[in-house]
Amino acid sequence: MMLVDTELKPSPIHGIGVFLKEPVRAGQLVWRYDSRVDRVYTDDEIATLPAHMQRFLRTYSTFHEPTGLWVLCGDNGRHFNHADDPSTVSEGISFGVDRAARDLAPGEELTSDYKTICDHVRRNGAGF
C-alpha cells in the first residue's frame, strides 16, 4: 500500500510511472505490504485465469520465492519502474517495505531495483 500521495503519469523510463505529489524525506516509508489493499496469488490460481490476466499478473506482481506467492500491489505501487540507482530502497521481497533512498521532491518518479523486490527477476533477469 502506498504510504505517500502519488499519481500515475507517462514515464521517461518505461510506459507509466509513479510520481510523488508531496515531498518525501530520506528514509521515510513510501510503500508497505498491506493485505487490505494488496493481493497474493499462487501459481495454481494464476493458471486458472484467462491468458491475458495471467500475463497481467506476472507483469505487475512480484514473486516471493519462500512462500511461492505472487504479490500484486492494489494501488499505484504496481507501476514502480526499474532503475539501477532507484529512488527507493526495498527491505524484504514482496512482504517488506520501501523507503526513500534520499530526499525526494514532488514530481519525482518512484523507482525500485527489481532485483531487490522480486525473486523471479533476481534469478532470471527481467529483459529490460
PDB file of C-alpha atoms in Angstrom:
ATOM      1  CA  MET A   1       0.000   0.000   0.000  1.00  0.00           C
ATOM      2  CA  MET A   2       1.344   3.400  -0.924  1.00  0.00           C
ATOM      3  CA  LEU A   3       2.003   5.476   2.189  1.00  0.00           C
ATOM      4  CA  VAL A   4       2.558   8.757   0.326  1.00  0.00           C
ATOM      5  CA  ASP A   5       0.407  10.651  -2.159  1.00  0.00           C
ATOM      6  CA  THR A   6       1.231   9.712  -5.761  1.00  0.00           C
ATOM      7  CA  GLU A   7      -0.128   9.908  -9.265  1.00  0.00           C
ATOM      8  CA  LEU A   8       0.400   7.919 -12.451  1.00  0.00           C
ATOM      9  CA  LYS A   9       1.905   9.667 -15.483  1.00  0.00           C
ATOM     10  CA  PRO A  10       3.861   8.735 -18.603  1.00  0.00           C
ATOM     11  CA  SER A  11       7.397   7.789 -17.575  1.00  0.00           C
ATOM     12  CA  PRO A  12      10.623   8.599 -19.407  1.00  0.00           C
ATOM     13  CA  ILE A  13      11.834   5.184 -18.178  1.00  0.00           C
ATOM     14  CA  HIS A  14       9.005   2.980 -19.476  1.00  0.00           C
ATOM     15  CA  GLY A  15       5.262   3.288 -20.027  1.00  0.00           C
ATOM     16  CA  ILE A  16       3.509   4.560 -16.904  1.00  0.00           C
ATOM     17  CA  GLY A  17       5.328   5.555 -13.726  1.00  0.00           C
ATOM     18  CA  VAL A  18       4.507   6.542 -10.153  1.00  0.00           C
ATOM     19  CA  PHE A  19       5.216  10.194  -9.369  1.00  0.00           C
ATOM     20  CA  LEU A  20       5.194  11.916  -5.998  1.00  0.00           C
ATOM     21  CA  LYS A  21       2.617  14.582  -5.201  1.00  0.00           C
ATOM     22  CA  GLU A  22       4.364  15.525  -1.947  1.00  0.00           C
ATOM     23  CA  PRO A  23       7.936  15.814  -0.647  1.00  0.00           C
ATOM     24  CA  VAL A  24       9.399  12.715   0.991  1.00  0.00           C
ATOM     25  CA  ARG A  25      12.337  12.623   3.409  1.00  0.00           C
ATOM     26  CA  ALA A  26      15.244  10.195   3.092  1.00  0.00           C
ATOM     27  CA  GLY A  27      14.331   7.004   4.947  1.00  0.00           C
ATOM     28  CA  GLN A  28      10.589   7.744   5.025  1.00  0.00           C
ATOM     29  CA  LEU A  29       8.293   4.775   4.301  1.00  0.00           C
ATOM     30  CA  VAL A  30       6.676   5.046   0.878  1.00  0.00           C
ATOM     31  CA  TRP A  31       5.189   1.538   0.497  1.00  0.00           C
ATOM     32  CA  ARG A  32       4.341  -1.372   2.797  1.00  0.00           C
ATOM     33  CA  TYR A  33       2.560  -4.650   2.080  1.00  0.00           C
ATOM     34  CA  ASP A  34      -0.995  -4.425   3.405  1.00  0.00           C
ATOM     35  CA  SER A  35      -3.434  -7.287   2.791  1.00  0.00           C
ATOM     36  CA  ARG A  36      -6.353  -4.844   2.843  1.00  0.00           C
ATOM     37  CA  VAL A  37      -5.081  -3.415  -0.468  1.00  0.00           C
ATOM     38  CA  ASP A  38      -2.520  -5.825  -1.889  1.00  0.00           C
ATOM     39  CA  ARG A  39      -3.433  -9.315  -3.150  1.00  0.00           C
ATOM     40  CA  VAL A  40      -1.477 -12.575  -3.310  1.00  0.00           C
ATOM     41  CA  TYR A  41      -1.819 -15.374  -5.872  1.00  0.00           C
ATOM     42  CA  THR A  42      -0.433 -18.891  -6.151  1.00  0.00           C
ATOM     43  CA  ASP A  43       0.801 -20.268  -9.484  1.00  0.00           C
ATOM     44  CA  ASP A  44      -2.235 -22.582  -9.464  1.00  0.00           C
ATOM     45  CA  GLU A  45      -4.634 -19.632  -9.055  1.00  0.00           C
ATOM     46  CA  ILE A  46      -2.960 -17.704 -11.870  1.00  0.00           C
ATOM     47  CA  ALA A  47      -3.132 -20.775 -14.122  1.00  0.00           C
ATOM     48  CA  THR A  48      -6.964 -20.824 -13.864  1.00  0.00           C
ATOM     49  CA  LEU A  49      -7.270 -17.320 -15.323  1.00  0.00           C
ATOM     50  CA  PRO A  50      -7.513 -16.311 -18.994  1.00  0.00           C
ATOM     51  CA  ALA A  51      -4.140 -15.881 -20.731  1.00  0.00           C
ATOM     52  CA  HIS A  52      -4.348 -12.071 -20.770  1.00  0.00           C
ATOM     53  CA  MET A  53      -4.872 -11.986 -16.987  1.00  0.00           C
ATOM     54  CA  GLN A  54      -2.005 -14.430 -16.436  1.00  0.00           C
ATOM     55  CA  ARG A  55       0.271 -12.055 -18.399  1.00  0.00           C
ATOM     56  CA  PHE A  56      -1.035  -9.062 -16.401  1.00  0.00           C
ATOM     57  CA  LEU A  57      -0.374 -10.731 -13.040  1.00  0.00           C
ATOM     58  CA  ARG A  58       3.093 -11.965 -13.988  1.00  0.00           C
ATOM     59  CA  THR A  59       3.962  -8.475 -15.289  1.00  0.00           C
ATOM     60  CA  TYR A  60       2.645  -6.399 -12.383  1.00  0.00           C
ATOM     61  CA  SER A  61       3.232  -8.798  -9.470  1.00  0.00           C
ATOM     62  CA  THR A  62       6.431  -9.619  -7.630  1.00  0.00           C
ATOM     63  CA  PHE A  63       7.342 -13.213  -6.844  1.00  0.00           C
ATOM     64  CA  HIS A  64       8.152 -14.194  -3.247  1.00  0.00           C
ATOM     65  CA  GLU A  65      10.102 -17.440  -3.553  1.00  0.00           C
ATOM     66  CA  PRO A  66       9.928 -18.637   0.113  1.00  0.00           C
ATOM     67  CA  THR A  67       6.108 -18.703   0.010  1.00  0.00           C
ATOM     68  CA  GLY A  68       5.644 -19.363  -3.717  1.00  0.00           C
ATOM     69  CA  LEU A  69       3.273 -16.392  -3.905  1.00  0.00           C
ATOM     70  CA  TRP A  70       2.888 -13.604  -6.430  1.00  0.00           C
ATOM     71  CA  VAL A  71       2.110 -10.253  -4.753  1.00  0.00           C
ATOM     72  CA  LEU A  72       0.078  -7.680  -6.682  1.00  0.00           C
ATOM     73  CA  CYS A  73       0.047  -4.123  -5.353  1.00  0.00           C
ATOM     74  CA  GLY A  74      -3.560  -2.981  -5.351  1.00  0.00           C
ATOM     75  CA  ASP A  75      -2.692   0.681  -5.924  1.00  0.00           C
ATOM     76  CA  ASN A  76      -0.123   2.809  -7.766  1.00  0.00           C
ATOM     77  CA  GLY A  77       2.689   0.705  -6.297  1.00  0.00           C
ATOM     78  CA  ARG A  78       2.382  -1.771  -9.175  1.00  0.00           C
ATOM     79  CA  HIS A  79       3.766   0.908 -11.521  1.00  0.00           C
ATOM     80  CA  PHE A  80       7.204   1.421  -9.938  1.00  0.00           C
ATOM     81  CA  ASN A  81       9.709   1.285 -12.792  1.00  0.00           C
ATOM     82  CA  HIS A  82      13.170  -0.267 -12.557  1.00  0.00           C
ATOM     83  CA  ALA A  83      16.303   1.817 -12.027  1.00  0.00           C
ATOM     84  CA  ASP A  84      19.851   0.713 -11.307  1.00  0.00           C
ATOM     85  CA  ASP A  85      20.066   3.721  -8.954  1.00  0.00           C
ATOM     86  CA  PRO A  86      16.482   3.678  -7.585  1.00  0.00           C
ATOM     87  CA  SER A  87      14.744   6.414  -5.611  1.00  0.00           C
ATOM     88  CA  THR A  88      13.607   3.819  -3.053  1.00  0.00           C
ATOM     89  CA  VAL A  89      15.320   1.105  -1.046  1.00  0.00           C
ATOM     90  CA  SER A  90      13.415  -2.152  -0.607  1.00  0.00           C
ATOM     91  CA  GLU A  91      13.662  -4.012   2.678  1.00  0.00           C
ATOM     92  CA  GLY A  92      12.347  -7.514   2.099  1.00  0.00           C
ATOM     93  CA  ILE A  93      10.976  -9.049  -1.065  1.00  0.00           C
ATOM     94  CA  SER A  94       7.213  -8.602  -1.650  1.00  0.00           C
ATOM     95  CA  PHE A  95       6.134  -8.502   2.001  1.00  0.00           C
ATOM     96  CA  GLY A  96       8.587  -5.844   3.203  1.00  0.00           C
ATOM     97  CA  VAL A  97       8.700  -2.081   2.962  1.00  0.00           C
ATOM     98  CA  ASP A  98      10.140   0.531   0.618  1.00  0.00           C
ATOM     99  CA  ARG A  99      11.825   3.674   1.935  1.00  0.00           C
ATOM    100  CA  ALA A 100      13.009   6.804   0.160  1.00  0.00           C
ATOM    101  CA  ALA A 101      16.683   6.410  -0.762  1.00  0.00           C
ATOM    102  CA  ARG A 102      17.188  10.176  -0.463  1.00  0.00           C
ATOM    103  CA  ASP A 103      15.107  13.325  -0.065  1.00  0.00           C
ATOM    104  CA  LEU A 104      12.576  13.332  -2.905  1.00  0.00           C
ATOM    105  CA  ALA A 105      10.654  16.282  -4.320  1.00  0.00           C
ATOM    106  CA  PRO A 106       7.098  16.400  -5.644  1.00  0.00           C
ATOM    107  CA  GLY A 107       7.090  15.305  -9.279  1.00  0.00           C
ATOM    108  CA  GLU A 108       9.937  12.775  -8.883  1.00  0.00           C
ATOM    109  CA  GLU A 109       9.334   9.256 -10.136  1.00  0.00           C
ATOM    110  CA  LEU A 110       9.461   6.431  -7.596  1.00  0.00           C
ATOM    111  CA  THR A 111      11.692   3.603  -8.801  1.00  0.00           C
ATOM    112  CA  SER A 112      12.954   0.272  -7.460  1.00  0.00           C
ATOM    113  CA  ASP A 113      15.772  -2.090  -8.306  1.00  0.00           C
ATOM    114  CA  TYR A 114      13.673  -5.040  -9.477  1.00  0.00           C
ATOM    115  CA  LYS A 115      16.366  -7.481  -8.362  1.00  0.00           C
ATOM    116  CA  THR A 116      15.654  -6.496  -4.750  1.00  0.00           C
ATOM    117  CA  ILE A 117      11.853  -6.737  -4.942  1.00  0.00           C
ATOM    118  CA  CYS A 118      11.244  -9.907  -6.961  1.00  0.00           C
ATOM    119  CA  ASP A 119      12.925 -13.299  -6.584  1.00  0.00           C
ATOM    120  CA  HIS A 120      11.912 -14.223 -10.154  1.00  0.00           C
ATOM    121  CA  VAL A 121      13.756 -11.195 -11.606  1.00  0.00           C
ATOM    122  CA  ARG A 122      16.757 -11.764  -9.343  1.00  0.00           C
ATOM    123  CA  ARG A 123      17.058 -15.348 -10.595  1.00  0.00           C
ATOM    124  CA  ASN A 124      16.018 -14.972 -14.232  1.00  0.00           C
ATOM    125  CA  GLY A 125      16.528 -11.342 -15.195  1.00  0.00           C
ATOM    126  CA  ALA A 126      13.838  -9.042 -16.473  1.00  0.00           C
ATOM    127  CA  GLY A 127      14.851  -8.312 -20.036  1.00  0.00           C
ATOM    128  CA  PHE A 128      14.940  -4.537 -19.645  1.00  0.00           C
TER     129      PHE A 128
END
